[in-house]
mmCIF file with all atom_site columns, C-alpha atoms in Angstrom:
data_model
loop_
_atom_site.group_PDB
_atom_site.id
_atom_site.type_symbol
_atom_site.label_atom_id
_atom_site.label_alt_id
_atom_site.label_comp_id
_atom_site.label_asym_id
_atom_site.label_entity_id
_atom_site.label_seq_id
_atom_site.pdbx_PDB_ins_code
_atom_site.Cartn_x
_atom_site.Cartn_y
_atom_site.Cartn_z
_atom_site.occupancy
_atom_site.B_iso_or_equiv
_atom_site.pdbx_formal_charge
_atom_site.auth_seq_id
_atom_site.auth_comp_id
_atom_site.auth_asym_id
_atom_site.auth_atom_id
_atom_site.pdbx_PDB_model_num
ATOM 1   C CA . MET A 1 1   ? 25.397 30.309 27.635 1.00 84.00 ? 27  MET A CA 1
ATOM 2   C CA . ASP A 1 2   ? 23.432 30.917 24.420 1.00 92.00 ? 28  ASP A CA 1
ATOM 3   C CA . PRO A 1 3   ? 22.344 28.029 22.243 1.00 93.00 ? 29  PRO A CA 1
ATOM 4   C CA . VAL A 1 4   ? 24.884 28.605 19.432 1.00 95.00 ? 30  VAL A CA 1
ATOM 5   C CA . THR A 1 5   ? 27.708 28.540 21.683 1.00 95.00 ? 31  THR A CA 1
ATOM 6   C CA . ILE A 1 6   ? 26.480 25.316 23.293 1.00 95.00 ? 32  ILE A CA 1
ATOM 7   C CA . VAL A 1 7   ? 26.061 23.478 20.001 1.00 95.00 ? 33  VAL A CA 1
ATOM 8   C CA . THR A 1 8   ? 29.492 24.816 18.807 1.00 96.00 ? 34  THR A CA 1
ATOM 9   C CA . ALA A 1 9   ? 31.208 23.563 21.993 1.00 96.00 ? 35  ALA A CA 1
ATOM 10  C CA . VAL A 1 10  ? 29.416 20.174 21.939 1.00 96.00 ? 36  VAL A CA 1
ATOM 11  C CA . GLY A 1 11  ? 30.191 19.853 18.156 1.00 96.00 ? 37  GLY A CA 1
ATOM 12  C CA . GLY A 1 12  ? 33.895 20.527 18.924 1.00 97.00 ? 38  GLY A CA 1
ATOM 13  C CA . VAL A 1 13  ? 34.024 17.951 21.684 1.00 97.00 ? 39  VAL A CA 1
ATOM 14  C CA . LEU A 1 14  ? 32.372 15.311 19.503 1.00 97.00 ? 40  LEU A CA 1
ATOM 15  C CA . SER A 1 15  ? 34.822 16.163 16.460 1.00 97.00 ? 41  SER A CA 1
ATOM 16  C CA . LEU A 1 16  ? 37.696 15.742 18.915 1.00 97.00 ? 42  LEU A CA 1
ATOM 17  C CA . ILE A 1 17  ? 36.299 12.465 20.104 1.00 97.00 ? 43  ILE A CA 1
ATOM 18  C CA . THR A 1 18  ? 35.864 11.456 16.500 1.00 96.00 ? 44  THR A CA 1
ATOM 19  C CA . GLN A 1 19  ? 39.298 12.107 15.717 1.00 97.00 ? 45  GLN A CA 1
ATOM 20  C CA . ILE A 1 20  ? 40.851 10.417 18.794 1.00 96.00 ? 46  ILE A CA 1
ATOM 21  C CA . LEU A 1 21  ? 38.689 7.148  18.999 1.00 96.00 ? 47  LEU A CA 1
ATOM 22  C CA . PRO A 1 22  ? 40.520 5.476  16.124 1.00 95.00 ? 48  PRO A CA 1
ATOM 23  C CA . LEU A 1 23  ? 43.824 6.131  17.690 1.00 96.00 ? 49  LEU A CA 1
ATOM 24  C CA . VAL A 1 24  ? 42.846 4.492  21.051 1.00 96.00 ? 50  VAL A CA 1
ATOM 25  C CA . GLY A 1 25  ? 44.499 0.930  21.310 1.00 95.00 ? 51  GLY A CA 1
ATOM 26  C CA . VAL A 1 26  ? 42.267 -1.994 21.581 1.00 94.00 ? 52  VAL A CA 1
ATOM 27  C CA . SER A 1 27  ? 43.290 -2.651 25.277 1.00 95.00 ? 53  SER A CA 1
ATOM 28  C CA . ASN A 1 28  ? 43.249 1.080  26.456 1.00 97.00 ? 54  ASN A CA 1
ATOM 29  C CA . SER A 1 29  ? 40.150 1.015  28.450 1.00 97.00 ? 55  SER A CA 1
ATOM 30  C CA . ALA A 1 30  ? 41.489 4.111  30.478 1.00 97.00 ? 56  ALA A CA 1
ATOM 31  C CA . ALA A 1 31  ? 41.374 6.313  27.394 1.00 97.00 ? 57  ALA A CA 1
ATOM 32  C CA . ILE A 1 32  ? 37.870 4.989  26.779 1.00 97.00 ? 58  ILE A CA 1
ATOM 33  C CA . GLY A 1 33  ? 36.973 5.790  30.300 1.00 97.00 ? 59  GLY A CA 1
ATOM 34  C CA . SER A 1 34  ? 37.967 9.273  29.922 1.00 97.00 ? 60  SER A CA 1
ATOM 35  C CA . ILE A 1 35  ? 35.842 9.708  26.841 1.00 97.00 ? 61  ILE A CA 1
ATOM 36  C CA . VAL A 1 36  ? 32.892 8.334  28.481 1.00 97.00 ? 62  VAL A CA 1
ATOM 37  C CA . LYS A 1 37  ? 33.464 10.636 31.480 1.00 97.00 ? 63  LYS A CA 1
ATOM 38  C CA . THR A 1 38  ? 33.573 13.605 29.087 1.00 97.00 ? 64  THR A CA 1
ATOM 39  C CA . LEU A 1 39  ? 30.223 12.470 27.394 1.00 97.00 ? 65  LEU A CA 1
ATOM 40  C CA . ILE A 1 40  ? 28.679 12.416 30.728 1.00 96.00 ? 66  ILE A CA 1
ATOM 41  C CA . ASP A 1 41  ? 30.080 15.550 31.956 1.00 97.00 ? 67  ASP A CA 1
ATOM 42  C CA . ILE A 1 42  ? 28.718 17.365 28.869 1.00 96.00 ? 68  ILE A CA 1
ATOM 43  C CA . ALA A 1 43  ? 25.273 15.682 29.172 1.00 95.00 ? 69  ALA A CA 1
ATOM 44  C CA . PRO A 1 44  ? 23.500 18.783 30.299 1.00 96.00 ? 70  PRO A CA 1
ATOM 45  C CA . LEU A 1 45  ? 24.877 20.765 27.344 1.00 96.00 ? 71  LEU A CA 1
ATOM 46  C CA . VAL A 1 46  ? 23.958 17.982 24.853 1.00 96.00 ? 72  VAL A CA 1
ATOM 47  C CA . THR A 1 47  ? 20.328 17.538 26.250 1.00 95.00 ? 73  THR A CA 1
ATOM 48  C CA . SER A 1 48  ? 19.652 21.265 26.594 1.00 94.00 ? 74  SER A CA 1
ATOM 49  C CA . GLN A 1 49  ? 20.199 21.594 22.711 1.00 95.00 ? 75  GLN A CA 1
ATOM 50  C CA . ILE A 1 50  ? 19.225 18.060 21.792 1.00 94.00 ? 76  ILE A CA 1
ATOM 51  C CA . GLY A 1 51  ? 17.603 19.213 18.509 1.00 92.00 ? 77  GLY A CA 1
ATOM 52  C CA . SER A 1 52  ? 20.893 20.123 17.257 1.00 94.00 ? 78  SER A CA 1
ATOM 53  C CA . THR A 1 53  ? 23.167 17.684 18.930 1.00 95.00 ? 79  THR A CA 1
ATOM 54  C CA . TYR A 1 54  ? 21.185 14.290 18.729 1.00 95.00 ? 80  TYR A CA 1
ATOM 55  C CA . THR A 1 55  ? 22.659 12.750 15.580 1.00 95.00 ? 81  THR A CA 1
ATOM 56  C CA . GLY A 1 56  ? 26.231 13.542 16.354 1.00 96.00 ? 82  GLY A CA 1
ATOM 57  C CA . ILE A 1 57  ? 26.055 12.249 20.118 1.00 97.00 ? 83  ILE A CA 1
ATOM 58  C CA . LYS A 1 58  ? 24.117 9.153  18.893 1.00 97.00 ? 84  LYS A CA 1
ATOM 59  C CA . ASN A 1 59  ? 27.065 8.473  16.573 1.00 97.00 ? 85  ASN A CA 1
ATOM 60  C CA . ILE A 1 60  ? 29.510 8.939  19.260 1.00 97.00 ? 86  ILE A CA 1
ATOM 61  C CA . ILE A 1 61  ? 27.754 6.642  21.710 1.00 97.00 ? 87  ILE A CA 1
ATOM 62  C CA . ASP A 1 62  ? 27.644 3.914  19.050 1.00 97.00 ? 88  ASP A CA 1
ATOM 63  C CA . ALA A 1 63  ? 31.282 4.433  18.095 1.00 97.00 ? 89  ALA A CA 1
ATOM 64  C CA . VAL A 1 64  ? 32.554 4.356  21.718 1.00 97.00 ? 90  VAL A CA 1
ATOM 65  C CA . GLY A 1 65  ? 30.252 1.413  22.612 1.00 97.00 ? 91  GLY A CA 1
ATOM 66  C CA . SER A 1 66  ? 31.583 -0.653 19.689 1.00 97.00 ? 92  SER A CA 1
ATOM 67  C CA . HIS A 1 67  ? 35.296 0.002  20.403 1.00 97.00 ? 93  HIS A CA 1
ATOM 68  C CA . PRO A 1 68  ? 37.060 -3.179 21.660 1.00 97.00 ? 94  PRO A CA 1
ATOM 69  C CA . ALA A 1 69  ? 38.467 -1.388 24.628 1.00 97.00 ? 95  ALA A CA 1
ATOM 70  C CA . THR A 1 70  ? 35.045 -0.445 25.959 1.00 97.00 ? 96  THR A CA 1
ATOM 71  C CA . THR A 1 71  ? 34.543 -2.419 29.425 1.00 97.00 ? 97  THR A CA 1
ATOM 72  C CA . ALA A 1 72  ? 31.224 -3.833 30.583 1.00 98.00 ? 98  ALA A CA 1
ATOM 73  C CA . GLU A 1 73  ? 31.146 -1.008 33.151 1.00 98.00 ? 99  GLU A CA 1
ATOM 74  C CA . GLN A 1 74  ? 31.745 1.817  30.512 1.00 98.00 ? 100 GLN A CA 1
ATOM 75  C CA . LEU A 1 75  ? 29.081 0.112  28.427 1.00 98.00 ? 101 LEU A CA 1
ATOM 76  C CA . THR A 1 76  ? 26.565 0.406  31.287 1.00 98.00 ? 102 THR A CA 1
ATOM 77  C CA . ALA A 1 77  ? 27.464 4.205  31.642 1.00 98.00 ? 103 ALA A CA 1
ATOM 78  C CA . LEU A 1 78  ? 26.908 4.697  27.959 1.00 98.00 ? 104 LEU A CA 1
ATOM 79  C CA . ASP A 1 79  ? 23.681 2.779  27.974 1.00 98.00 ? 105 ASP A CA 1
ATOM 80  C CA . ALA A 1 80  ? 22.381 5.151  30.659 1.00 97.00 ? 106 ALA A CA 1
ATOM 81  C CA . PHE A 1 81  ? 23.572 8.141  28.910 1.00 97.00 ? 107 PHE A CA 1
ATOM 82  C CA . ASP A 1 82  ? 22.012 6.847  25.542 1.00 98.00 ? 108 ASP A CA 1
ATOM 83  C CA . LYS A 1 83  ? 18.772 6.631  27.488 1.00 97.00 ? 109 LYS A CA 1
ATOM 84  C CA . GLN A 1 84  ? 19.062 10.135 28.850 1.00 97.00 ? 110 GLN A CA 1
ATOM 85  C CA . VAL A 1 85  ? 19.780 11.466 25.293 1.00 97.00 ? 111 VAL A CA 1
ATOM 86  C CA . ASP A 1 86  ? 16.827 9.694  24.015 1.00 96.00 ? 112 ASP A CA 1
ATOM 87  C CA . ALA A 1 87  ? 14.625 10.975 26.577 1.00 96.00 ? 113 ALA A CA 1
ATOM 88  C CA . ALA A 1 88  ? 15.507 14.497 25.833 1.00 95.00 ? 114 ALA A CA 1
ATOM 89  C CA . TRP A 1 89  ? 15.022 13.886 22.120 1.00 93.00 ? 115 TRP A CA 1
ATOM 90  C CA . ASP A 1 90  ? 11.547 12.401 22.849 1.00 92.00 ? 116 ASP A CA 1
ATOM 91  C CA . ALA A 1 91  ? 10.558 15.431 24.681 1.00 92.00 ? 117 ALA A CA 1
ATOM 92  C CA . VAL A 1 92  ? 11.461 17.812 22.009 1.00 91.00 ? 118 VAL A CA 1
ATOM 93  C CA . GLU A 1 93  ? 10.867 15.770 18.890 1.00 86.00 ? 119 GLU A CA 1
ATOM 94  C CA . PRO A 1 94  ? 7.107  16.862 18.473 1.00 84.00 ? 120 PRO A CA 1
ATOM 95  C CA . LEU A 1 95  ? 8.029  20.369 18.714 1.00 84.00 ? 121 LEU A CA 1
ATOM 96  C CA . LEU A 1 96  ? 10.687 20.008 15.827 1.00 82.00 ? 122 LEU A CA 1
ATOM 97  C CA . ASP A 1 97  ? 8.395  18.023 13.521 1.00 75.00 ? 123 ASP A CA 1
ATOM 98  C CA . PRO A 1 98  ? 6.034  20.094 11.624 1.00 73.00 ? 124 PRO A CA 1
ATOM 99  C CA . ASP A 1 99  ? 3.850  17.095 10.733 1.00 76.00 ? 125 ASP A CA 1
ATOM 100 C CA . ALA A 1 100 ? 3.651  15.889 14.217 1.00 67.00 ? 126 ALA A CA 1
ATOM 101 C CA . PRO A 1 101 ? 0.113  16.154 15.878 1.00 68.00 ? 127 PRO A CA 1
ATOM 102 C CA . GLN A 1 102 ? -0.175 19.248 17.957 1.00 64.00 ? 128 GLN A CA 1
ATOM 103 C CA . PRO A 1 103 ? -1.532 19.018 21.457 1.00 61.00 ? 129 PRO A CA 1
ATOM 104 C CA . GLN A 1 104 ? -5.150 20.202 21.984 1.00 64.00 ? 130 GLN A CA 1
ATOM 105 C CA . GLY A 1 105 ? -5.451 23.768 22.734 1.00 59.00 ? 131 GLY A CA 1
ATOM 106 C CA . SER A 1 106 ? -2.565 24.850 20.363 1.00 52.00 ? 132 SER A CA 1
#
């Protein structure tokens, strides 16, 4: 799958979650569980294009994590996913930042 298609697909999923999340009741942890599962399922796509998806995915992680229906188990899964996203970002950030020091021999 080409990068533009991946970013478009991830953006669509994140947009849909953004629209659905406010409609989830404060005690509907099953719906939150489905959202968390969806985020984890698209993790390979998110991390493969992290330069374009980082801000959106971080915003969704924060929003889902602060929803009152999110259980401790779901928060643990979100935290693990958040760490995965941060690690992917940390790996590519120097390549995206023109002011970052370049490795020796570049």
